[in-house]
Amino acid sequence: MHTRTVAALTLTACEGTDTASSKPSSVQSANDQPLAAGNAQATDDQKAATLPDMIGKGLQSAQDQAQASGFYNLNSHDVLGRGRMQAFDRTCKICSQTSTPGEHPTDTKVDFATVKLEETCPARDEGAAPRAAGSTMPDFTSKSVKVARQALDTSTSITVVP
């Protein structure tokens, strides 16, 4: 039996749950992706609309604008990889979005990568989905305990040291 110790405790930010409005979804992509990614093409039998560029906007404004354009399959995540959720939409801003701006079927999943308004957007998306731990302990420096628990096997013992 192996015991793993994780020392990480930084739990601040936009708190809450996913930001899906009327059509819940879960959008996940691999960690360490460039910030702008994703694209889908509309087929003849799907209704298409133009997804605006939301980068730099407040999360609440971006959600409102996406919905006004016909997109309701909305999600958001903490781009810094701290596992923070965005319940207070007005305190967060968009660093990147997936799918990219442009013409898409209106059922396209749209995921907003966010930080708090006073934070700077990072060069890479560290928070889309936690990586599963392999045989080597991942580096959880500046990550939340939630992120560590999601990445590690459920039988892993975690001791938090302040």
mmCIF file of N, CA and C in Angstrom, residues 40-49 103-108:
data_model
loop_
_atom_site.group_PDB
_atom_site.id
_atom_site.type_symbol
_atom_site.label_atom_id
_atom_site.label_comp_id
_atom_site.label_asym_id
_atom_site.label_seq_id
_atom_site.Cartn_x
_atom_site.Cartn_y
_atom_site.Cartn_z
ATOM 1 N N ALA A 40 -16.099 23.834 -34.929
ATOM 2 C CA ALA A 40 -17.071 22.871 -35.430
ATOM 3 C C ALA A 40 -17.745 23.460 -36.654
ATOM 4 N N GLN A 41 -18.103 22.617 -37.599
ATOM 5 C CA GLN A 41 -18.747 23.059 -38.829
ATOM 6 C C GLN A 41 -20.226 22.690 -38.786
ATOM 7 N N ALA A 42 -21.074 23.585 -39.254
ATOM 8 C CA ALA A 42 -22.510 23.327 -39.306
ATOM 9 C C ALA A 42 -22.835 22.450 -40.500
ATOM 10 N N THR A 43 -23.776 21.524 -40.311
ATOM 11 C CA THR A 43 -24.247 20.728 -41.435
ATOM 12 C C THR A 43 -25.548 21.344 -41.921
ATOM 13 N N ASP A 44 -26.033 20.877 -43.080
ATOM 14 C CA ASP A 44 -27.213 21.464 -43.699
ATOM 15 C C ASP A 44 -28.457 21.388 -42.816
ATOM 16 N N ASP A 45 -28.586 20.314 -41.998
ATOM 17 C CA ASP A 45 -29.789 20.158 -41.190
ATOM 18 C C ASP A 45 -29.690 20.796 -39.800
ATOM 19 N N GLN A 46 -28.607 21.437 -39.465
ATOM 20 C CA GLN A 46 -28.453 22.090 -38.177
ATOM 21 C C GLN A 46 -28.583 23.597 -38.347
ATOM 22 N N LYS A 47 -29.189 24.256 -37.374
ATOM 23 C CA LYS A 47 -29.265 25.711 -37.385
ATOM 24 C C LYS A 47 -27.889 26.251 -36.997
ATOM 25 N N ALA A 48 -27.389 27.183 -37.766
ATOM 26 C CA ALA A 48 -26.072 27.753 -37.501
ATOM 27 C C ALA A 48 -26.226 29.223 -37.116
ATOM 28 N N ALA A 49 -25.268 29.708 -36.345
ATOM 29 C CA ALA A 49 -25.229 31.110 -35.936
ATOM 30 C C ALA A 49 -23.766 31.497 -35.756
ATOM 31 N N GLU A 103 -18.888 30.945 -37.353
ATOM 32 C CA GLU A 103 -20.121 30.225 -37.659
ATOM 33 C C GLU A 103 -20.061 28.798 -37.101
ATOM 34 N N HIS A 104 -21.087 28.426 -36.323
ATOM 35 C CA HIS A 104 -21.174 27.101 -35.710
ATOM 36 C C HIS A 104 -22.638 26.685 -35.609
ATOM 37 N N PRO A 105 -22.908 25.373 -35.514
ATOM 38 C CA PRO A 105 -24.266 24.922 -35.177
ATOM 39 C C PRO A 105 -24.610 25.465 -33.788
ATOM 40 N N THR A 106 -25.848 25.845 -33.563
ATOM 41 C CA THR A 106 -26.221 26.435 -32.275
ATOM 42 C C THR A 106 -26.168 25.445 -31.116
ATOM 43 N N ASP A 107 -26.061 24.137 -31.401
ATOM 44 C CA ASP A 107 -25.920 23.161 -30.317
ATOM 45 C C ASP A 107 -24.454 22.898 -29.966
ATOM 46 N N THR A 108 -23.544 23.673 -30.527
ATOM 47 C CA THR A 108 -22.112 23.539 -30.241
ATOM 48 C C THR A 108 -21.839 23.836 -28.769
#
